[in-house]
mmCIF file of C-alpha atoms and ligand atoms in Angstrom:
data_model
loop_
_atom_site.group_PDB
_atom_site.id
_atom_site.type_symbol
_atom_site.label_atom_id
_atom_site.label_comp_id
_atom_site.label_asym_id
_atom_site.label_seq_id
_atom_site.Cartn_x
_atom_site.Cartn_y
_atom_site.Cartn_z
ATOM 1 C CA MET I 20 0.000 0.000 0.000
ATOM 2 C CA ASN I 21 1.525 3.351 -1.049
ATOM 3 C CA GLU I 22 -1.153 5.619 0.341
ATOM 4 C CA LEU I 23 -3.574 5.109 3.224
ATOM 5 C CA ARG I 24 -7.123 6.209 2.420
ATOM 6 C CA MET I 25 -8.820 7.176 5.701
ATOM 7 C CA GLY I 26 -12.472 7.452 6.640
ATOM 8 C CA ILE I 27 -13.538 9.341 9.770
ATOM 9 C CA VAL I 28 -16.691 8.761 11.848
ATOM 10 C CA GLY I 29 -17.397 11.817 14.007
ATOM 11 C CA ALA I 30 -16.819 15.277 12.541
ATOM 12 C CA GLY I 31 -16.541 17.104 15.865
ATOM 13 C CA ILE I 32 -13.599 18.839 17.547
ATOM 14 C CA TRP I 33 -11.217 15.895 17.462
ATOM 15 C CA GLY I 34 -12.496 14.515 14.142
ATOM 16 C CA GLU I 35 -11.205 17.711 12.559
ATOM 17 C CA THR I 36 -7.812 17.111 14.175
ATOM 18 C CA HIS I 37 -7.726 13.616 12.663
ATOM 19 C CA ALA I 38 -8.571 14.988 9.203
ATOM 20 C CA SER I 39 -5.813 17.607 9.426
ATOM 21 C CA ILE I 40 -3.213 15.006 10.365
ATOM 22 C CA TYR I 41 -4.138 12.553 7.591
ATOM 23 C CA ASN I 42 -4.099 15.331 5.018
ATOM 24 C CA GLU I 43 -0.732 16.604 6.222
ATOM 25 C CA HIS I 44 0.824 13.107 6.084
ATOM 26 C CA PRO I 45 2.695 12.557 2.782
ATOM 27 C CA PHE I 46 1.234 9.046 2.392
ATOM 28 C CA ALA I 47 -2.316 9.451 3.735
ATOM 29 C CA ARG I 48 -5.518 11.199 2.735
ATOM 30 C CA THR I 49 -9.015 11.592 4.180
ATOM 31 C CA VAL I 50 -11.449 10.218 1.586
ATOM 32 C CA ALA I 51 -14.682 9.828 3.589
ATOM 33 C CA ILE I 52 -16.389 11.580 6.485
ATOM 34 C CA CYS I 53 -19.439 10.417 8.427
ATOM 35 C CA ASP I 54 -21.402 12.293 11.050
ATOM 36 C CA LYS I 55 -24.996 11.728 12.075
ATOM 37 C CA ASP I 56 -25.294 15.501 11.774
ATOM 38 C CA ARG I 57 -25.046 16.002 7.977
ATOM 39 C CA SER I 58 -24.118 19.680 8.221
ATOM 40 C CA ARG I 59 -21.064 18.835 10.365
ATOM 41 C CA ALA I 60 -19.951 16.087 7.988
ATOM 42 C CA GLU I 61 -20.377 18.379 4.983
ATOM 43 C CA ALA I 62 -18.540 21.278 6.621
ATOM 44 C CA LEU I 63 -15.524 19.128 7.479
ATOM 45 C CA ALA I 64 -15.543 17.466 4.067
ATOM 46 C CA ALA I 65 -15.571 20.888 2.375
ATOM 47 C CA LYS I 66 -12.673 22.098 4.538
ATOM 48 C CA PHE I 67 -10.456 19.158 3.547
ATOM 49 C CA GLY I 68 -11.699 18.540 -0.023
ATOM 50 C CA VAL I 69 -13.289 15.173 0.856
ATOM 51 C CA GLU I 70 -15.843 13.826 -1.651
ATOM 52 C CA GLU I 71 -17.532 10.979 0.228
ATOM 53 C CA VAL I 72 -19.979 12.193 2.907
ATOM 54 C CA TYR I 73 -22.171 9.868 4.982
ATOM 55 C CA THR I 74 -24.615 10.171 7.871
ATOM 56 C CA ASP I 75 -24.791 6.420 8.533
ATOM 57 C CA TYR I 76 -21.596 4.647 9.606
ATOM 58 C CA ARG I 77 -22.926 1.287 8.357
ATOM 59 C CA GLU I 78 -23.369 2.730 4.876
ATOM 60 C CA MET I 79 -19.885 4.235 5.034
ATOM 61 C CA ALA I 80 -18.354 0.926 6.161
ATOM 62 C CA ALA I 81 -20.096 -0.918 3.314
ATOM 63 C CA LYS I 82 -19.605 1.568 0.458
ATOM 64 C CA SER I 83 -16.568 3.713 1.160
ATOM 65 C CA SER I 84 -13.324 3.326 -0.763
ATOM 66 C CA CYS I 85 -11.326 3.924 2.442
ATOM 67 C CA ASP I 86 -8.730 1.410 3.742
ATOM 68 C CA ALA I 87 -9.045 2.333 7.419
ATOM 69 C CA ILE I 88 -11.470 4.229 9.637
ATOM 70 C CA ALA I 89 -10.912 6.565 12.589
ATOM 71 C CA ILE I 90 -13.722 6.462 15.158
ATOM 72 C CA VAL I 91 -13.962 9.873 16.788
ATOM 73 C CA THR I 92 -17.431 9.812 18.349
ATOM 74 C CA PRO I 93 -18.152 10.500 22.064
ATOM 75 C CA ASP I 94 -16.515 8.154 24.601
ATOM 76 C CA PHE I 95 -19.533 5.858 25.043
ATOM 77 C CA LEU I 96 -20.308 5.557 21.289
ATOM 78 C CA HIS I 97 -17.334 3.602 19.973
ATOM 79 C CA ALA I 98 -18.431 -0.045 20.212
ATOM 80 C CA ASP I 99 -21.200 -0.517 17.620
ATOM 81 C CA ILE I 100 -19.373 1.658 15.083
ATOM 82 C CA ALA I 101 -16.090 -0.243 15.589
ATOM 83 C CA ILE I 102 -17.804 -3.608 15.216
ATOM 84 C CA ALA I 103 -19.611 -2.579 11.999
ATOM 85 C CA CYS I 104 -16.360 -1.225 10.527
ATOM 86 C CA ALA I 105 -14.404 -4.342 11.572
ATOM 87 C CA GLU I 106 -17.038 -6.522 9.882
ATOM 88 C CA ALA I 107 -16.405 -4.472 6.720
ATOM 89 C CA LYS I 108 -12.678 -5.436 7.134
ATOM 90 C CA LYS I 109 -11.486 -1.881 7.780
ATOM 91 C CA ASP I 110 -8.441 -1.331 9.994
ATOM 92 C CA LEU I 111 -9.314 0.955 12.889
ATOM 93 C CA LEU I 112 -7.957 3.840 14.916
ATOM 94 C CA ILE I 113 -10.373 4.283 17.819
ATOM 95 C CA GLU I 114 -10.288 7.319 20.068
ATOM 96 C CA LYS I 115 -9.854 6.532 23.731
ATOM 97 C CA PRO I 116 -11.392 4.850 25.609
ATOM 98 C CA LEU I 117 -11.861 1.612 23.678
ATOM 99 C CA ALA I 118 -15.251 1.114 25.358
ATOM 100 C CA THR I 119 -17.125 2.022 28.527
ATOM 101 C CA THR I 120 -18.843 -1.302 29.363
ATOM 102 C CA ARG I 121 -17.471 -4.801 29.927
ATOM 103 C CA ASP I 122 -19.854 -6.256 27.347
ATOM 104 C CA ASP I 123 -18.676 -3.758 24.708
ATOM 105 C CA VAL I 124 -15.002 -4.548 25.401
ATOM 106 C CA TYR I 125 -15.567 -8.273 24.824
ATOM 107 C CA ARG I 126 -17.854 -7.767 21.792
ATOM 108 C CA MET I 127 -15.275 -5.507 20.176
ATOM 109 C CA MET I 128 -12.293 -7.780 20.843
ATOM 110 C CA ASP I 129 -14.228 -10.746 19.377
ATOM 111 C CA ALA I 130 -15.102 -8.756 16.242
ATOM 112 C CA PHE I 131 -11.489 -7.590 15.790
ATOM 113 C CA ASP I 132 -10.136 -11.138 16.081
ATOM 114 C CA LYS I 133 -12.835 -12.703 13.917
ATOM 115 C CA ASN I 134 -12.329 -10.171 11.113
ATOM 116 C CA LYS I 135 -8.511 -10.018 11.466
ATOM 117 C CA VAL I 136 -8.387 -6.227 11.369
ATOM 118 C CA ARG I 137 -5.601 -4.139 12.850
ATOM 119 C CA VAL I 138 -6.747 -1.911 15.716
ATOM 120 C CA MET I 139 -5.068 0.868 17.660
ATOM 121 C CA VAL I 140 -6.673 2.972 20.395
ATOM 122 C CA ASP I 141 -5.386 6.534 20.732
ATOM 123 C CA LEU I 142 -3.843 6.245 24.208
ATOM 124 C CA HIS I 143 -1.427 8.952 23.194
ATOM 125 C CA ASN I 144 0.543 9.508 26.399
ATOM 126 C CA ARG I 145 2.859 6.697 25.244
ATOM 127 C CA TRP I 146 4.097 9.190 22.624
ATOM 128 C CA ASN I 147 4.603 11.891 25.266
ATOM 129 C CA PRO I 148 8.393 12.424 25.175
ATOM 130 C CA THR I 149 8.602 12.689 28.975
ATOM 131 C CA VAL I 150 6.688 9.434 29.499
ATOM 132 C CA ASN I 151 8.603 7.659 26.775
ATOM 133 C CA THR I 152 11.938 8.828 28.195
ATOM 134 C CA ALA I 153 10.882 7.613 31.657
ATOM 135 C CA LYS I 154 9.981 4.250 30.125
ATOM 136 C CA GLN I 155 13.422 4.047 28.519
ATOM 137 C CA LEU I 156 15.129 4.868 31.847
ATOM 138 C CA ILE I 157 13.083 2.162 33.583
ATOM 139 C CA GLU I 158 13.867 -0.384 30.860
ATOM 140 C CA ALA I 159 17.574 0.477 31.053
ATOM 141 C CA GLY I 160 17.414 -0.449 34.769
ATOM 142 C CA ASP I 161 18.354 3.054 35.954
ATOM 143 C CA LEU I 162 15.606 3.047 38.624
ATOM 144 C CA GLY I 163 15.919 -0.575 39.726
ATOM 145 C CA THR I 164 12.537 -2.293 40.036
ATOM 146 C CA PRO I 165 9.453 -0.017 39.843
ATOM 147 C CA TYR I 166 8.038 0.083 43.365
ATOM 148 C CA SER I 167 5.402 2.810 43.493
ATOM 149 C CA ALA I 168 4.027 5.578 41.288
ATOM 150 C CA TYR I 169 1.842 8.661 41.261
ATOM 151 C CA GLY I 170 -0.147 9.767 38.231
ATOM 152 C CA ARG I 171 -2.271 12.867 37.901
ATOM 153 C CA LEU I 172 -4.225 13.938 34.859
ATOM 154 C CA ASN I 173 -6.742 16.672 35.570
ATOM 155 C CA ASP I 174 -8.640 19.166 33.413
ATOM 156 C CA ILE I 175 -10.011 22.609 34.142
ATOM 157 C CA LYS I 176 -13.797 22.736 34.720
ATOM 158 C CA TRP I 177 -14.418 24.339 31.317
ATOM 159 C CA VAL I 178 -13.746 20.997 29.562
ATOM 160 C CA ALA I 179 -16.697 19.399 31.398
ATOM 161 C CA THR I 180 -18.981 22.457 31.403
ATOM 162 C CA ASP I 181 -18.351 23.952 27.943
ATOM 163 C CA MET I 182 -15.998 22.024 25.667
ATOM 164 C CA LEU I 183 -17.782 18.651 25.670
ATOM 165 C CA SER I 184 -21.545 18.588 25.063
ATOM 166 C CA TRP I 185 -21.664 14.990 26.349
ATOM 167 C CA SER I 186 -19.468 15.142 29.505
ATOM 168 C CA ALA I 187 -22.381 14.117 31.792
ATOM 169 C CA GLN I 188 -22.648 10.846 29.838
ATOM 170 C CA SER I 189 -18.920 10.189 30.242
ATOM 171 C CA SER I 190 -16.560 10.647 33.173
ATOM 172 C CA ILE I 191 -13.165 12.149 33.919
ATOM 173 C CA LEU I 192 -12.088 8.504 34.247
ATOM 174 C CA TRP I 193 -12.958 7.794 30.607
ATOM 175 C CA PHE I 194 -11.858 11.160 29.248
ATOM 176 C CA LEU I 195 -8.455 11.493 30.980
ATOM 177 C CA GLY I 196 -8.266 8.550 33.391
ATOM 178 C CA SER I 197 -7.882 6.202 30.414
ATOM 179 C CA HIS I 198 -4.641 8.017 29.493
ATOM 180 C CA CYS I 199 -3.458 8.112 33.118
ATOM 181 C CA LEU I 200 -4.144 4.467 33.881
ATOM 182 C CA ASP I 201 -2.598 3.273 30.615
ATOM 183 C CA THR I 202 0.485 5.412 31.328
ATOM 184 C CA LEU I 203 0.860 3.808 34.760
ATOM 185 C CA ARG I 204 0.452 0.313 33.209
ATOM 186 C CA PHE I 205 3.071 1.254 30.582
ATOM 187 C CA LEU I 206 5.590 2.600 33.116
ATOM 188 C CA MET I 207 5.084 -0.166 35.705
ATOM 189 C CA ASN I 208 5.008 -2.821 32.943
ATOM 190 C CA SER I 209 2.281 -4.720 34.744
ATOM 191 C CA GLU I 210 -1.496 -5.185 34.785
ATOM 192 C CA VAL I 211 -3.631 -3.719 37.544
ATOM 193 C CA GLU I 212 -4.784 -6.464 39.897
ATOM 194 C CA ARG I 213 -6.907 -4.615 42.474
ATOM 195 C CA VAL I 214 -8.192 -1.077 42.928
ATOM 196 C CA TYR I 215 -9.650 1.036 45.705
ATOM 197 C CA SER I 216 -11.197 4.337 44.704
ATOM 198 C CA VAL I 217 -12.971 7.209 46.434
ATOM 199 C CA SER I 218 -14.903 9.811 44.459
ATOM 200 C CA ARG I 219 -16.633 13.090 45.206
ATOM 201 C CA GLU I 220 -19.327 15.046 43.380
ATOM 202 C CA GLY I 221 -21.107 18.361 43.752
ATOM 203 C CA VAL I 222 -19.041 21.104 42.096
ATOM 204 C CA LEU I 223 -19.931 20.113 38.515
ATOM 205 C CA LYS I 224 -23.499 19.213 39.568
ATOM 206 C CA ASP I 225 -23.949 22.781 40.831
ATOM 207 C CA LEU I 226 -22.741 23.970 37.420
ATOM 208 C CA GLY I 227 -25.391 21.816 35.693
ATOM 209 C CA VAL I 228 -23.222 18.816 34.733
ATOM 210 C CA ASP I 229 -24.335 15.686 36.577
ATOM 211 C CA VAL I 230 -21.029 13.809 36.760
ATOM 212 C CA PRO I 231 -18.469 13.091 39.533
ATOM 213 C CA ASP I 232 -15.842 15.808 40.069
ATOM 214 C CA MET I 233 -12.950 13.650 41.121
ATOM 215 C CA TYR I 234 -11.606 10.152 41.814
ATOM 216 C CA LEU I 235 -8.615 9.297 44.003
ATOM 217 C CA THR I 236 -7.587 5.708 43.352
ATOM 218 C CA THR I 237 -5.061 3.252 44.740
ATOM 219 C CA LEU I 238 -3.900 0.683 42.196
ATOM 220 C CA GLU I 239 -2.195 -2.594 43.084
ATOM 221 C CA PHE I 240 -0.291 -4.157 40.190
ATOM 222 C CA LYS I 241 0.263 -7.866 39.585
ATOM 223 C CA SER I 242 4.007 -7.168 39.907
ATOM 224 C CA GLY I 243 3.461 -6.040 43.520
ATOM 225 C CA ALA I 244 3.998 -2.360 42.663
ATOM 226 C CA ILE I 245 1.450 0.204 43.894
ATOM 227 C CA ALA I 246 0.251 3.557 42.531
ATOM 228 C CA GLN I 247 -1.957 6.512 43.330
ATOM 229 C CA MET I 248 -4.015 7.965 40.471
ATOM 230 C CA GLU I 249 -5.729 11.373 40.629
ATOM 231 C CA SER I 250 -8.453 12.099 38.070
ATOM 232 C CA GLY I 251 -10.235 15.417 38.425
ATOM 233 C CA TRP I 252 -12.431 17.614 36.242
ATOM 234 C CA ILE I 253 -12.585 20.660 38.531
ATOM 235 C CA THR I 254 -9.207 22.399 38.311
ATOM 236 C CA PRO I 255 -10.002 26.149 38.387
ATOM 237 C CA ASN I 256 -10.556 27.669 34.959
ATOM 238 C CA ALA I 257 -7.842 30.266 35.632
ATOM 239 C CA ASN I 258 -5.174 27.538 35.835
ATOM 240 C CA THR I 259 -2.320 28.480 33.527
ATOM 241 C CA CYS I 260 -2.973 25.439 31.298
ATOM 242 C CA ILE I 261 -5.993 23.241 30.519
ATOM 243 C CA ASN I 262 -4.407 19.907 31.473
ATOM 244 C CA ASP I 263 -2.533 19.170 34.661
ATOM 245 C CA ILE I 264 -0.161 16.272 33.906
ATOM 246 C CA LYS I 265 2.212 14.895 36.522
ATOM 247 C CA PHE I 266 3.824 11.497 37.106
ATOM 248 C CA THR I 267 6.397 10.098 39.499
ATOM 249 C CA VAL I 268 7.825 6.582 39.412
ATOM 250 C CA LEU I 269 9.826 5.417 42.400
ATOM 251 C CA GLY I 270 12.036 2.378 41.873
ATOM 252 C CA THR I 271 14.203 0.411 44.262
ATOM 253 C CA GLU I 272 17.254 2.367 43.033
ATOM 254 C CA GLY I 273 15.964 5.654 41.678
ATOM 255 C CA MET I 274 13.071 7.927 40.845
ATOM 256 C CA VAL I 275 11.772 9.813 37.824
ATOM 257 C CA ASN I 276 9.518 12.886 38.059
ATOM 258 C CA ILE I 277 7.418 14.272 35.209
ATOM 259 C CA ASP I 278 5.660 17.629 35.162
ATOM 260 C CA CYS I 279 4.269 18.537 31.753
ATOM 261 C CA SER I 280 2.061 21.404 32.901
ATOM 262 C CA SER I 281 4.237 23.646 35.076
ATOM 263 C CA HIS I 282 7.248 23.331 32.820
ATOM 264 C CA ASN I 283 8.267 27.019 32.967
ATOM 265 C CA MET I 284 9.779 26.818 29.487
ATOM 266 C CA ILE I 285 7.400 29.510 28.255
ATOM 267 C CA GLN I 286 4.873 31.803 29.905
ATOM 268 C CA ALA I 287 2.600 34.404 28.319
ATOM 269 C CA VAL I 288 1.560 37.279 30.582
ATOM 270 C CA THR I 289 -1.017 39.970 29.845
ATOM 271 C CA ASP I 290 -2.823 42.455 32.097
ATOM 272 C CA LYS I 291 -5.631 39.864 32.397
ATOM 273 C CA LYS I 292 -3.879 36.537 32.950
ATOM 274 C CA VAL I 293 -0.817 34.294 32.903
ATOM 275 C CA VAL I 294 -0.833 31.371 30.490
ATOM 276 C CA THR I 295 1.595 28.464 30.151
ATOM 277 C CA PRO I 296 1.292 27.754 26.412
ATOM 278 C CA ASP I 297 1.161 24.064 25.627
ATOM 279 C CA ILE I 298 4.315 23.027 23.800
ATOM 280 C CA ILE I 299 4.132 19.306 24.349
ATOM 281 C CA VAL I 300 0.575 18.032 23.831
ATOM 282 C CA ARG I 301 -0.333 19.955 20.691
ATOM 283 C CA ASN I 302 0.974 23.055 18.987
ATOM 284 C CA LYS I 303 1.859 24.313 15.521
ATOM 285 C CA VAL I 304 5.264 25.001 13.994
ATOM 286 C CA ASP I 305 5.469 26.489 10.490
ATOM 287 C CA GLY I 306 1.766 25.700 9.976
ATOM 288 C CA LYS I 307 2.256 22.009 10.808
ATOM 289 C CA VAL I 308 0.750 20.272 13.840
ATOM 290 C CA LYS I 309 3.227 18.991 16.436
ATOM 291 C CA GLY I 310 2.981 17.374 19.858
ATOM 292 C CA PHE I 311 2.288 13.914 21.179
ATOM 293 C CA ALA I 312 -1.497 14.164 20.716
ATOM 294 C CA TYR I 313 -0.780 14.353 16.972
ATOM 295 C CA GLU I 314 2.176 11.961 16.950
ATOM 296 C CA SER I 315 0.014 9.010 18.013
ATOM 297 C CA ILE I 316 -2.427 9.539 15.130
ATOM 298 C CA ARG I 317 0.449 9.936 12.663
ATOM 299 C CA SER I 318 1.988 6.758 14.045
ATOM 300 C CA PHE I 319 -1.201 4.796 13.230
ATOM 301 C CA VAL I 320 -0.732 5.736 9.556
ATOM 302 C CA ASP I 321 2.976 4.815 9.661
ATOM 303 C CA ARG I 322 2.351 1.403 11.268
ATOM 304 C CA ILE I 323 -0.462 0.512 8.847
ATOM 305 C CA LEU I 324 1.836 1.398 5.942
ATOM 306 C CA ASP I 325 4.924 -0.465 7.241
ATOM 307 C CA GLY I 326 3.011 -3.361 8.877
ATOM 308 C CA LYS I 327 4.925 -3.041 12.191
ATOM 309 C CA GLU I 328 3.364 -3.337 15.686
ATOM 310 C CA PHE I 329 1.505 -0.397 17.224
ATOM 311 C CA LEU I 330 3.052 1.158 20.355
ATOM 312 C CA VAL I 331 -0.294 0.497 22.062
ATOM 313 C CA THR I 332 -1.992 -2.849 21.459
ATOM 314 C CA LYS I 333 -5.721 -3.516 21.495
ATOM 315 C CA GLU I 334 -5.131 -5.613 24.644
ATOM 316 C CA ASP I 335 -3.582 -2.536 26.322
ATOM 317 C CA ALA I 336 -6.760 -0.610 25.540
ATOM 318 C CA ALA I 337 -9.092 -3.428 26.618
ATOM 319 C CA ASN I 338 -7.278 -3.933 29.926
ATOM 320 C CA THR I 339 -7.279 -0.182 30.573
ATOM 321 C CA SER I 340 -11.075 -0.051 30.114
ATOM 322 C CA LEU I 341 -11.600 -3.136 32.303
ATOM 323 C CA ALA I 342 -9.433 -1.659 35.090
ATOM 324 C CA LEU I 343 -11.340 1.648 34.897
ATOM 325 C CA LEU I 344 -14.632 -0.230 35.233
ATOM 326 C CA ALA I 345 -13.247 -1.735 38.457
ATOM 327 C CA VAL I 346 -12.293 1.786 39.643
ATOM 328 C CA MET I 347 -15.876 2.960 39.087
ATOM 329 C CA GLU I 348 -17.295 -0.102 40.858
ATOM 330 C CA SER I 349 -14.961 0.483 43.799
ATOM 331 C CA ALA I 350 -15.941 4.164 44.088
ATOM 332 C CA LYS I 351 -19.602 3.131 44.082
ATOM 333 C CA THR I 352 -19.345 0.213 46.538
ATOM 334 C CA ARG I 353 -16.583 1.816 48.652
ATOM 335 C CA GLU I 354 -14.814 -1.542 48.656
ATOM 336 C CA PRO I 355 -11.571 -2.702 47.001
ATOM 337 C CA VAL I 356 -12.335 -4.450 43.688
ATOM 338 C CA VAL I 357 -10.277 -7.124 41.900
ATOM 339 C CA VAL I 358 -10.113 -6.319 38.174
ATOM 340 C CA LYS I 359 -11.903 -8.935 36.033
ATOM 341 C CA TYR I 360 -10.095 -9.472 32.709
HETATM 342 N N1 NAD R 2 -6.768 11.979 22.002
HETATM 343 C C1 NAD R 2 -7.124 13.206 22.379
HETATM 344 O O1 NAD R 2 -6.304 14.050 22.739
HETATM 345 C C2 NAD R 2 -8.571 13.588 22.341
HETATM 346 C C3 NAD R 2 -8.962 14.932 22.481
HETATM 347 C C4 NAD R 2 -10.317 15.238 22.432
HETATM 348 C C5 NAD R 2 -11.263 14.233 22.269
HETATM 349 N N2 NAD R 2 -10.835 12.928 22.153
HETATM 350 C C6 NAD R 2 -11.816 11.824 21.994
HETATM 351 O O2 NAD R 2 -12.414 11.936 20.704
HETATM 352 C C7 NAD R 2 -13.777 11.504 20.776
HETATM 353 C C8 NAD R 2 -14.666 12.610 20.219
HETATM 354 O O3 NAD R 2 -14.530 13.778 21.013
HETATM 355 P P1 NAD R 2 -14.901 15.234 20.431
HETATM 356 O O4 NAD R 2 -14.411 16.208 21.423
HETATM 357 O O5 NAD R 2 -14.444 15.366 19.014
HETATM 358 O O6 NAD R 2 -16.513 15.186 20.488
HETATM 359 P P2 NAD R 2 -17.535 16.082 19.644
HETATM 360 O O7 NAD R 2 -18.812 16.069 20.404
HETATM 361 O O8 NAD R 2 -16.922 17.405 19.299
HETATM 362 O O9 NAD R 2 -17.712 15.273 18.282
HETATM 363 C C9 NAD R 2 -18.321 14.016 18.219
HETATM 364 C C10 NAD R 2 -19.059 13.897 16.892
HETATM 365 O O10 NAD R 2 -19.551 12.557 16.753
HETATM 366 C C11 NAD R 2 -20.803 12.643 16.096
HETATM 367 N N3 NAD R 2 -21.554 11.401 16.320
HETATM 368 C C12 NAD R 2 -22.124 10.949 17.468
HETATM 369 N N4 NAD R 2 -22.717 9.755 17.257
HETATM 370 C C13 NAD R 2 -22.493 9.433 15.960
HETATM 371 C C14 NAD R 2 -22.839 8.312 15.154
HETATM 372 N N5 NAD R 2 -23.541 7.301 15.654
HETATM 373 N N6 NAD R 2 -22.474 8.332 13.854
HETATM 374 C C15 NAD R 2 -21.780 9.361 13.336
HETATM 375 N N7 NAD R 2 -21.416 10.456 14.047
HETATM 376 C C16 NAD R 2 -21.758 10.480 15.348
HETATM 377 C C17 NAD R 2 -21.458 13.873 16.708
HETATM 378 O O11 NAD R 2 -22.532 14.367 15.884
HETATM 379 C C18 NAD R 2 -20.276 14.835 16.781
HETATM 380 O O12 NAD R 2 -20.157 15.635 15.615
HETATM 381 C C19 NAD R 2 -14.043 11.145 22.237
HETATM 382 O O13 NAD R 2 -13.889 9.746 22.420
HETATM 383 C C20 NAD R 2 -12.956 11.894 22.992
HETATM 384 O O14 NAD R 2 -12.570 11.295 24.216
HETATM 385 C C21 NAD R 2 -9.530 12.596 22.171
#
């Protein structure tokens, strides 16, 4: 294959990002766009010169000339679309999380195996240079054996109240916790065995979004390592950046600390506010998109074209979703929960 012809389901905020990356890639192109809202699909298609427009993903899967499909619909609407596209033998890039119910995880994995399609889920923190460098240090043995970790991925309130129209049907655990938990699995090189989580709600409810504000979770890994994970959607809107990303891994012989949000490499100050411009997640240089949130999507194209393994496997994504379901169960029952794989 010399050129990857991509279809996109979901012409929202992140669907547009996908289209821009495929069209910027020298060996990829967006050829089809589907959104249940025709005007959104048409607007995105017009912006990127795409001819095939659909409002029904089943019709797109059956008729489109695309080789692979990116599923960029809200967090809880990935499963049926992924299964229909897999049955049409399309390779898939699915936005995180893979799925939000146990039944959907198993149905999807069965469909992927049965139809022998290649699947990557966009758990993009593995392309974060700080996380990847930490992984390399751990693999080189510089920290000894990973013993404990801390992971924190929070958003300002605005993401839940204004940016996402469907935040009340999702959760900070699905939206950012999927990245955080996968990052901890990646760094500790182990599956989560047991979780204990405590959550709180009220701040977002008072703002009209009926969803928990925050989860604090203890993770026990099969390796014996332990971790604390903080997932919050109520960082003040005046925070100097939207995301708050911090990790620490303590090993038997060393430690690595990551702070992607308070990096102090650049600050913009006006009479109204101080901003820490994002230079790591996503930014533009010479009109081209850079940053690890773009690198993961680009990498899907590269790996489909060269046939090599994805940096994140479908099992990574499935196990991340299953562990997050245990976190939610634990927060509800207020008991430790063993993750069922
Ligand atoms: N990797 C990242 O950094 C990143 C960033 C933002 C969002 N995301 C993920 O991308 C996904 C989409 O988020 P978004 O912010 O673009 O949401 P959005 O609401 O802006 O867009 C979603 C689109 O999907 C469409 N849609 C819903 N159901 C559909 C269906 N059955 N068929 C066709 N179209 C359908 C909606 O009409 C909407 O246009 C989510 O899973 C989110 O977590 C990832």
